[in-house]
PDB file of C-alpha atoms in Angstrom:
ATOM      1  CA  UNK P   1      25.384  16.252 -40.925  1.00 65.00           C
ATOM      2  CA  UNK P   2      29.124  17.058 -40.266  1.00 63.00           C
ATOM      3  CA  UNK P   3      31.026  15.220 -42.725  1.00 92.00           C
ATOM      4  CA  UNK P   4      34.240  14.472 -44.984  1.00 95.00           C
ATOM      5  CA  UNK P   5      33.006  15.116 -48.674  1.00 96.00           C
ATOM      6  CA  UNK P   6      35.457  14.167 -51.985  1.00 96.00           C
ATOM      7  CA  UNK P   7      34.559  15.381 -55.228  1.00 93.00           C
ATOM      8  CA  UNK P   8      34.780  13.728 -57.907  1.00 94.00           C
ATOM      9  CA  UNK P   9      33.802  10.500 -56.726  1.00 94.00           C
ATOM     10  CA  UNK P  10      35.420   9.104 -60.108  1.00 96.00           C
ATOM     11  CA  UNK P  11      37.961  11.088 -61.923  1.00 96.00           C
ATOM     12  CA  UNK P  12      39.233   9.727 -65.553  1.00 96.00           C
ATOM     13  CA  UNK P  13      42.060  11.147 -66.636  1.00 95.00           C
ATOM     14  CA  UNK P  14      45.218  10.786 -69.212  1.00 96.00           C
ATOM     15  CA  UNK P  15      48.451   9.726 -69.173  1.00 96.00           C
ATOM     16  CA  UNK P  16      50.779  12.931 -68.174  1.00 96.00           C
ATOM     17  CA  UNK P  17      47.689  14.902 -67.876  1.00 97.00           C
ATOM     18  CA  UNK P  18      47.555  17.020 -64.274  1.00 96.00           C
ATOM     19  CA  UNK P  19      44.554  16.289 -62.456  1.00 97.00           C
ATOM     20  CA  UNK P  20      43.722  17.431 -58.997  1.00 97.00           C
ATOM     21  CA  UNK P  21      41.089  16.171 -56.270  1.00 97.00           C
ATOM     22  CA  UNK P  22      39.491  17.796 -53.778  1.00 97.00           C
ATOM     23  CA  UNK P  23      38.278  17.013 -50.170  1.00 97.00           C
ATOM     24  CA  UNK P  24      36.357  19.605 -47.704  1.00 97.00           C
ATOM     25  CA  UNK P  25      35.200  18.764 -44.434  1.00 96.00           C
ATOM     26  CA  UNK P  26      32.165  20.188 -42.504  1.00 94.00           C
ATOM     27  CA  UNK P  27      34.088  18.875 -39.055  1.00 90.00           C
ATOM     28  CA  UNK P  28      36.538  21.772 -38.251  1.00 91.00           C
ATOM     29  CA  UNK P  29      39.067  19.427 -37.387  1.00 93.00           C
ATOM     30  CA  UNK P  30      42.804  20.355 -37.423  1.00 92.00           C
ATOM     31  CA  UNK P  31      44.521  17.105 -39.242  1.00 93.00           C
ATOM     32  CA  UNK P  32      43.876  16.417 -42.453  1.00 95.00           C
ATOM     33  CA  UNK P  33      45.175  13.128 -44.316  1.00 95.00           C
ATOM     34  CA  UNK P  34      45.384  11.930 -47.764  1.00 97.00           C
ATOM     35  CA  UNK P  35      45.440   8.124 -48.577  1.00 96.00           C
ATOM     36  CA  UNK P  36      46.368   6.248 -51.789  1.00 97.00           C
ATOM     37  CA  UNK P  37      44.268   2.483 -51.908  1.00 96.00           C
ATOM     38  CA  UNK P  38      45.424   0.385 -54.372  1.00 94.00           C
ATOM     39  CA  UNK P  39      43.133  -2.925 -55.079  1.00 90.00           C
ATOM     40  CA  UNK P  40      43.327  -4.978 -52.158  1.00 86.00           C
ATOM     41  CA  UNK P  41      45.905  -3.333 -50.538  1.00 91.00           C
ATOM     42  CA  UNK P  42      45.749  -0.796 -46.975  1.00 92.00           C
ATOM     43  CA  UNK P  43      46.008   2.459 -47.355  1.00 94.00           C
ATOM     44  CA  UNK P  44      48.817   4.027 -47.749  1.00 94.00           C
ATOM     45  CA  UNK P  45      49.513   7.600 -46.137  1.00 94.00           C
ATOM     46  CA  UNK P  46      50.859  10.072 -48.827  1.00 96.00           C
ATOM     47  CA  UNK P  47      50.661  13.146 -46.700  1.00 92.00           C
ATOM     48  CA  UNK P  48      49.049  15.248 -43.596  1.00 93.00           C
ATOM     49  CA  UNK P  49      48.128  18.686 -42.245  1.00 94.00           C
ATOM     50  CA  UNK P  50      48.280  19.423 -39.080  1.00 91.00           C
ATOM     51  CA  UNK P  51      46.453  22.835 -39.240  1.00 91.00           C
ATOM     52  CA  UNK P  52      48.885  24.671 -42.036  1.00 91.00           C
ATOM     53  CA  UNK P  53      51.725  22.300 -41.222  1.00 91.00           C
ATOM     54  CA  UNK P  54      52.172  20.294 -44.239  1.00 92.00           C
ATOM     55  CA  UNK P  55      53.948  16.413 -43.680  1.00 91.00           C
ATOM     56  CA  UNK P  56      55.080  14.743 -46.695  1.00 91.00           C
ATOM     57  CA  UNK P  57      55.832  11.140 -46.319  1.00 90.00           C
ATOM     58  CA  UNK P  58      59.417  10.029 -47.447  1.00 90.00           C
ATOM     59  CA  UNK P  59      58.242   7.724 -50.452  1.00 92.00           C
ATOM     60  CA  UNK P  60      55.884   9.991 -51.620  1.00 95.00           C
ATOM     61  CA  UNK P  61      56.611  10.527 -55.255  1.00 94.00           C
ATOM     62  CA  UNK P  62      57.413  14.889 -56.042  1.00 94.00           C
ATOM     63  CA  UNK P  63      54.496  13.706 -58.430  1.00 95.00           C
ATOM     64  CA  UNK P  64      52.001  14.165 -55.545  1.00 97.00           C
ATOM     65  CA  UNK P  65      51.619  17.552 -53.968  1.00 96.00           C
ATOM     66  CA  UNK P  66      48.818  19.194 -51.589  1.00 96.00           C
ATOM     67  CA  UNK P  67      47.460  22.703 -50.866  1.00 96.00           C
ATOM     68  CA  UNK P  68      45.009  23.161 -48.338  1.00 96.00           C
ATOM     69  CA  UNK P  69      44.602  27.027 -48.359  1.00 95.00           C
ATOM     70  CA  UNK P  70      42.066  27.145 -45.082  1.00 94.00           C
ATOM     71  CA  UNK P  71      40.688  24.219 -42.494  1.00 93.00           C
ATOM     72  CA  UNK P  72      38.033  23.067 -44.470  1.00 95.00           C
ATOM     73  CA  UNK P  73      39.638  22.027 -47.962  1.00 96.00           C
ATOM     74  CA  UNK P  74      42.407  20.302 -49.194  1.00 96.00           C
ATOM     75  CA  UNK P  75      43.398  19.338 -52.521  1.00 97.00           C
ATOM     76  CA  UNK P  76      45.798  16.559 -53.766  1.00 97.00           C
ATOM     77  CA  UNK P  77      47.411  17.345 -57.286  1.00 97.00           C
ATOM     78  CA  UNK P  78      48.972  14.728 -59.337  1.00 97.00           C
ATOM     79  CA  UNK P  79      50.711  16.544 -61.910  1.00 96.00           C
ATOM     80  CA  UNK P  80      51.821  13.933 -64.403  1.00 96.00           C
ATOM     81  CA  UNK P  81      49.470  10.862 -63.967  1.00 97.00           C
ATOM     82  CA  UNK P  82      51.206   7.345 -64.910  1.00 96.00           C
ATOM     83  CA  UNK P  83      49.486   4.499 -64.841  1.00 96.00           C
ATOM     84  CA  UNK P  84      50.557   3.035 -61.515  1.00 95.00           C
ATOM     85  CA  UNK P  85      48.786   5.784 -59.899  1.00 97.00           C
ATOM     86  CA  UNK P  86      45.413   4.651 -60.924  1.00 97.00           C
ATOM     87  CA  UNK P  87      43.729   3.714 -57.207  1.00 97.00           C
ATOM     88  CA  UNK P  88      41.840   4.827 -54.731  1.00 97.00           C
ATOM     89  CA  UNK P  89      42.336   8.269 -53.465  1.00 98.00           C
ATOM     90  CA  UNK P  90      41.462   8.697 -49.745  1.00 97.00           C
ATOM     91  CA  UNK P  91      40.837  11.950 -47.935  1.00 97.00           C
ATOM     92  CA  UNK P  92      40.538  11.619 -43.611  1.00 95.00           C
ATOM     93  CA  UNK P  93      40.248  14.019 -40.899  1.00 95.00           C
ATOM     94  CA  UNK P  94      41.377  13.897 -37.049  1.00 91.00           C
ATOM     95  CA  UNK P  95      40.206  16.482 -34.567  1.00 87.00           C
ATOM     96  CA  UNK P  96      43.567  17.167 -33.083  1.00 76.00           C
ATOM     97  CA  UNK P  97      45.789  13.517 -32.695  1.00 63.00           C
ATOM     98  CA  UNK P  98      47.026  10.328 -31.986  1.00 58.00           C
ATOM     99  CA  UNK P  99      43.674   9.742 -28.990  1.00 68.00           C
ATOM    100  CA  UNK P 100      41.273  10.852 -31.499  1.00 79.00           C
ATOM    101  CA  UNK P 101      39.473   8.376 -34.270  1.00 85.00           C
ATOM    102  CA  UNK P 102      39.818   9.204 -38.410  1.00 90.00           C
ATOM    103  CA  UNK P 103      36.599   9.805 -40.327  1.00 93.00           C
ATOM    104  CA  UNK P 104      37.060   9.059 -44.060  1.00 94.00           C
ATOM    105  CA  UNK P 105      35.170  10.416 -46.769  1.00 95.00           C
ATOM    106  CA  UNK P 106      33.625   8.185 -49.740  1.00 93.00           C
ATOM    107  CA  UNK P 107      36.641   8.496 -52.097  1.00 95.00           C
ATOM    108  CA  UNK P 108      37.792   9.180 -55.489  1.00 97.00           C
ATOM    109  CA  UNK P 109      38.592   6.441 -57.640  1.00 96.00           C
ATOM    110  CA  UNK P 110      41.352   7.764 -60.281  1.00 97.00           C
ATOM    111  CA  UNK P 111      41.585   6.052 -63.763  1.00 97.00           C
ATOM    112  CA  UNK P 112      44.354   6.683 -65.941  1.00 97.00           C
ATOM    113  CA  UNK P 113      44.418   5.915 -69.677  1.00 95.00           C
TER     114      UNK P 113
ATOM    115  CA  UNK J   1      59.093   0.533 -36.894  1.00 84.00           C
ATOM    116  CA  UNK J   2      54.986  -0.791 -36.696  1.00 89.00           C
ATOM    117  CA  UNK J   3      53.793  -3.112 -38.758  1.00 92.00           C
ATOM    118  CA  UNK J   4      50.118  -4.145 -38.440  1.00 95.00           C
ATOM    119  CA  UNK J   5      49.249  -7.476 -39.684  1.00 95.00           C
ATOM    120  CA  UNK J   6      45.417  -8.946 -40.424  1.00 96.00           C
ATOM    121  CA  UNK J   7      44.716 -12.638 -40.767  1.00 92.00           C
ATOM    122  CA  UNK J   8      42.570 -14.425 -42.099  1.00 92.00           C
ATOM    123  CA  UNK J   9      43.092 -12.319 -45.197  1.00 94.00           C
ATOM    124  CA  UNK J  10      39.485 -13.576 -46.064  1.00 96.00           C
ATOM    125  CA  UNK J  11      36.930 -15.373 -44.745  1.00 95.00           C
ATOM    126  CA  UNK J  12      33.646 -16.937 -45.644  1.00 97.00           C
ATOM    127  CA  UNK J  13      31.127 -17.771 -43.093  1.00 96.00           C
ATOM    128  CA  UNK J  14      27.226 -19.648 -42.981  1.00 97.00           C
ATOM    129  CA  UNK J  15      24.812 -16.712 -41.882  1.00 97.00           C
ATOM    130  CA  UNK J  16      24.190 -16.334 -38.062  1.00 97.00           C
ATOM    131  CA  UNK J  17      27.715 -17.564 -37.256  1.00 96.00           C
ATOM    132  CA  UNK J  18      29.830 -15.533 -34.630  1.00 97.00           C
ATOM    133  CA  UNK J  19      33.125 -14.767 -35.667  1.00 95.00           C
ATOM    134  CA  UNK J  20      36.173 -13.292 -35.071  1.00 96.00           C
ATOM    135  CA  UNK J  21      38.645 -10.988 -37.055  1.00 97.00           C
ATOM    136  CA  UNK J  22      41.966 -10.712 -35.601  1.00 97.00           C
ATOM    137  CA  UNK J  23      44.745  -7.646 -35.952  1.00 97.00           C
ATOM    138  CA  UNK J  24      48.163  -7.968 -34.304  1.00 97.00           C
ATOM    139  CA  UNK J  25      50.470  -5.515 -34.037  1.00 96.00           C
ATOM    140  CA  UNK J  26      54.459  -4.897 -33.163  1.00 94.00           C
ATOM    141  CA  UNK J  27      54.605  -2.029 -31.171  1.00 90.00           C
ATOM    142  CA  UNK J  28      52.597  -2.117 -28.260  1.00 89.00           C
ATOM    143  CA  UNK J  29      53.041   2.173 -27.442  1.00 87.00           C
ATOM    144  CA  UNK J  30      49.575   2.760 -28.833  1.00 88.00           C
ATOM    145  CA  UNK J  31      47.201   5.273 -27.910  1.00 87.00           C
ATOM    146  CA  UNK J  32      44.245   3.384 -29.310  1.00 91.00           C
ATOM    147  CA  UNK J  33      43.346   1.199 -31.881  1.00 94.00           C
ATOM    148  CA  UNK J  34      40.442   1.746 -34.655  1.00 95.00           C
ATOM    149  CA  UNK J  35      38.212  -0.481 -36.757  1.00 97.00           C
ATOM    150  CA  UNK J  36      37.241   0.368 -39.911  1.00 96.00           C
ATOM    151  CA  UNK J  37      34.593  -1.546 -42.543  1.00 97.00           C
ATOM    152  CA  UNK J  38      35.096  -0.988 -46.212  1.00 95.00           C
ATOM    153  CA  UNK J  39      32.639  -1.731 -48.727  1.00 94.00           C
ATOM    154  CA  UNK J  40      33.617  -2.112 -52.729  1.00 90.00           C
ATOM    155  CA  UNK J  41      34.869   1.010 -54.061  1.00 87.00           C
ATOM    156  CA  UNK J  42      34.215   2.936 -51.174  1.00 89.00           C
ATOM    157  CA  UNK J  43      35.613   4.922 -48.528  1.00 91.00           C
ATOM    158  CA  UNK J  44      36.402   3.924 -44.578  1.00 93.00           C
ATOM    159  CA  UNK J  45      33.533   3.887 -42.423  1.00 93.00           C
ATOM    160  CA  UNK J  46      34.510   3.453 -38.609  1.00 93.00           C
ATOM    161  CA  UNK J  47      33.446   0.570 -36.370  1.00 96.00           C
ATOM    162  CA  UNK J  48      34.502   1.335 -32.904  1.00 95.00           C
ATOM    163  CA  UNK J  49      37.962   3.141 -31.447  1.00 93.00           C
ATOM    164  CA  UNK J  50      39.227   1.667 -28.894  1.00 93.00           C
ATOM    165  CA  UNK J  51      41.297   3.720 -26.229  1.00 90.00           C
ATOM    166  CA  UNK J  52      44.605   1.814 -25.018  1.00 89.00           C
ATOM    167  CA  UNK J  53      43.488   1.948 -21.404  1.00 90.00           C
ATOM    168  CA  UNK J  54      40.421   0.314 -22.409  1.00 91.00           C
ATOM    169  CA  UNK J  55      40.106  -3.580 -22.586  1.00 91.00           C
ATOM    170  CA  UNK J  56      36.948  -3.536 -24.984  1.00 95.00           C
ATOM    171  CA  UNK J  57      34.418  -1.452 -26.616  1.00 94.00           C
ATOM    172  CA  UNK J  58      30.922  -2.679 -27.898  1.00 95.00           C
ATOM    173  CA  UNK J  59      29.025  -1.177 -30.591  1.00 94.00           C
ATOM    174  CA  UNK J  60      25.594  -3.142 -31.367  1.00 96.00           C
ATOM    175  CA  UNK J  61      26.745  -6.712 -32.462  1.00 97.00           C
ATOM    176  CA  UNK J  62      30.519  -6.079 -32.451  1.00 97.00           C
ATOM    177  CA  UNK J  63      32.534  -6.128 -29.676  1.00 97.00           C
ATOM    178  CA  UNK J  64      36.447  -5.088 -29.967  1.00 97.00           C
ATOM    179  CA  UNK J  65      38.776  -6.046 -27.529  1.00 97.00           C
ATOM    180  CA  UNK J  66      42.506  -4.902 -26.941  1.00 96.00           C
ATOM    181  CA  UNK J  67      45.297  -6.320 -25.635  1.00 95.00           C
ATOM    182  CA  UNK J  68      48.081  -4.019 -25.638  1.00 92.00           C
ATOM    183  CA  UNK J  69      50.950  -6.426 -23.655  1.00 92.00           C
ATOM    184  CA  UNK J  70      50.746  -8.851 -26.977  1.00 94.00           C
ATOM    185  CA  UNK J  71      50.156  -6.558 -29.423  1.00 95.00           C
ATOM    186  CA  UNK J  72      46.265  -7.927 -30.312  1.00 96.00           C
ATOM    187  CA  UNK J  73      43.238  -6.666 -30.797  1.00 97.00           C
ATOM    188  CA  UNK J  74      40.169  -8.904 -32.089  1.00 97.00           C
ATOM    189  CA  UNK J  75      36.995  -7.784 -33.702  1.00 97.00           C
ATOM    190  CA  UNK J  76      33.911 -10.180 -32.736  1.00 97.00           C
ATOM    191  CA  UNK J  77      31.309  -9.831 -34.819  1.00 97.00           C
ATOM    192  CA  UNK J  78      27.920 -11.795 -33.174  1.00 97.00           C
ATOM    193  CA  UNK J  79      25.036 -13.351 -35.693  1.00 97.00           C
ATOM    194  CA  UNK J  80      26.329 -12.455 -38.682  1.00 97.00           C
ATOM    195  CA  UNK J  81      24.346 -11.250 -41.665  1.00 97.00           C
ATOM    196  CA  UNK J  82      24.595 -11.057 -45.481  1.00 97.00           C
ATOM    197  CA  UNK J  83      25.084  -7.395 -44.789  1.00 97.00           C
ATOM    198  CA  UNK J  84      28.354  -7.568 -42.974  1.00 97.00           C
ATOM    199  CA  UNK J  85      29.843  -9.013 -46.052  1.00 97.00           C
ATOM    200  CA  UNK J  86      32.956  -6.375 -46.349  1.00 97.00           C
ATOM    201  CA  UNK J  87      36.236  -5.389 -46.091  1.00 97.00           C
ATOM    202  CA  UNK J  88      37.685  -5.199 -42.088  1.00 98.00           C
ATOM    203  CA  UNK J  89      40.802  -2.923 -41.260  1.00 97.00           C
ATOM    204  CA  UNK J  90      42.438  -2.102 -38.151  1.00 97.00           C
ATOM    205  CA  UNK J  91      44.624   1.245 -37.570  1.00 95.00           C
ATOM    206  CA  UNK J  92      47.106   2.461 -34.880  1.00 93.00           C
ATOM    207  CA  UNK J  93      48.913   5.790 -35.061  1.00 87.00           C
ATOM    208  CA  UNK J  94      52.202   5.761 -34.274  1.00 82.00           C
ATOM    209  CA  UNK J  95      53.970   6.737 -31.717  1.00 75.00           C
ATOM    210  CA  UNK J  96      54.518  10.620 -31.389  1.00 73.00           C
ATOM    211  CA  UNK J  97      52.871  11.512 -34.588  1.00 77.00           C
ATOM    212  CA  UNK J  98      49.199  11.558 -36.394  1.00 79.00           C
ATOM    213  CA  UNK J  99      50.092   9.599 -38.630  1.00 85.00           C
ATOM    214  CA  UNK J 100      48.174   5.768 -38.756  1.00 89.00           C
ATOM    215  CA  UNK J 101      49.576   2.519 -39.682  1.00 91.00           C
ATOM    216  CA  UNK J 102      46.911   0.276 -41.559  1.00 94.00           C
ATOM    217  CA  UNK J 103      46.480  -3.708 -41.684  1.00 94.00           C
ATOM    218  CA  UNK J 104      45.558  -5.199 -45.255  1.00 90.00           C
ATOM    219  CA  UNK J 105      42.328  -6.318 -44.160  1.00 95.00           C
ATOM    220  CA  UNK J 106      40.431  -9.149 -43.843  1.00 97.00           C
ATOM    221  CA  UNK J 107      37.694  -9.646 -46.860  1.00 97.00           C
ATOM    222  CA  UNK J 108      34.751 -11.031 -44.957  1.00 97.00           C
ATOM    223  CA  UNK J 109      31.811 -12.705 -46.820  1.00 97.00           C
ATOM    224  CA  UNK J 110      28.715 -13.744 -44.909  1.00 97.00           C
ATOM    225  CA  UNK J 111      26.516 -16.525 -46.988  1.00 96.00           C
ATOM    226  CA  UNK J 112      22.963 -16.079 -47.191  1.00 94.00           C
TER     227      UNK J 112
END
């Protein structure tokens, strides 16, 4: 089945130590998002692909960055995890825009010690 | 700027009741409007997408409707079930971009 696959599903890491998560997508589609969910909150957008075009949103902290070297992965690094940035790390596809629906995948859940 | 708001923010309910989730937002240049369900600690599974020329969309037992002129769209949910017990998000993207503008849910639990 076409699909929106994270791995890990939970990632423990430490304080100041870089982690990076990964997301691939069987769907072929062009966007690509990345989500941070924090308990009981909505998602909030940290950044998007459209194809190669990379989108940063303004209050992302320069502690997040993203590569997605070809359509079907992308990876979010987090290169000096604090511990407000334990949450919920979304990954979501779009075919092609704003008339098109967002498939998630399951999720990684980042703890930081 | 949108803002997408969600109330109730939870909601407990008697098995077999109908209800009705509710998802209001400011900006009423949509393209469409999507409904998500989240489980606990999981990702975003989608309900139904709703186009903004549409009026409603059905899927099984839930039926979203949209009403674009005051900024409303309503999830009804028909006979509810234990199983349904969940998280319940709405999304719009905003105007001129892909980018999606979440409500903070409502927390729905159905009582066996």
């Amino acid at each position: 089945d076409a699909m929106v696959i994270q791995n890990p599903r939970y990632q423990v890491t430490q304080f100041g130590k870089p982690v990076t998560l990964s997301c691939s997508q069987t769907l072929n589609h062009n966007v690509m998002y990345w989500y941070q969910q924090k308990s009981s909150q909505a998602p909030k957008l940290l950044f998007h692909y459209y194809d190669k075009d990379f989108n940063n949103e303004a209050d992302t902290p320069d502690n997040f960055q993203s590569r997605r070297p070809n359509t079907s992965f992308c990876f979010l690094d987090i290169r000096s995890p604090g511990l407000g940035d334990a949450a919920m790390y979304l990954c979501a596809t779009n075919p092609s825009g704003s008339y098109n629906e967002q498939f998630f995948g399951p999720g990684t859940r980042l703890t930081v010690l | 700027k949108q803002e997408v708001t969600q109330i109730p923010a939870a909601l407990s309910v008697p098995e077999g009741e109908n209800l009705v989730l509710n998802c209001s937002f400011t900006d009423s240049a949509i393209y469409n409007l999507q409904w998500f369900r989240q489980d606990p600690g999981k990702g975003l599974t989608s309900l139904l997408l709703i186009q903004s020329s549409q009026r409603e969309q059905t899927s099984g037992r839930l039926n979203a409707s949209l009403d674009k002129s005051s900024g409303r769209s309503t999830l009804y949910i028909a006979a509810s079930q234990p199983g349904d017990s969940a998280t319940y998000l709405c999304a719009v993207p905003t105007s001129g971009t892909y980018k999606y503008i979440f409500g903070t849910g409502t927390r729905l639990k159905v009582l066996a």
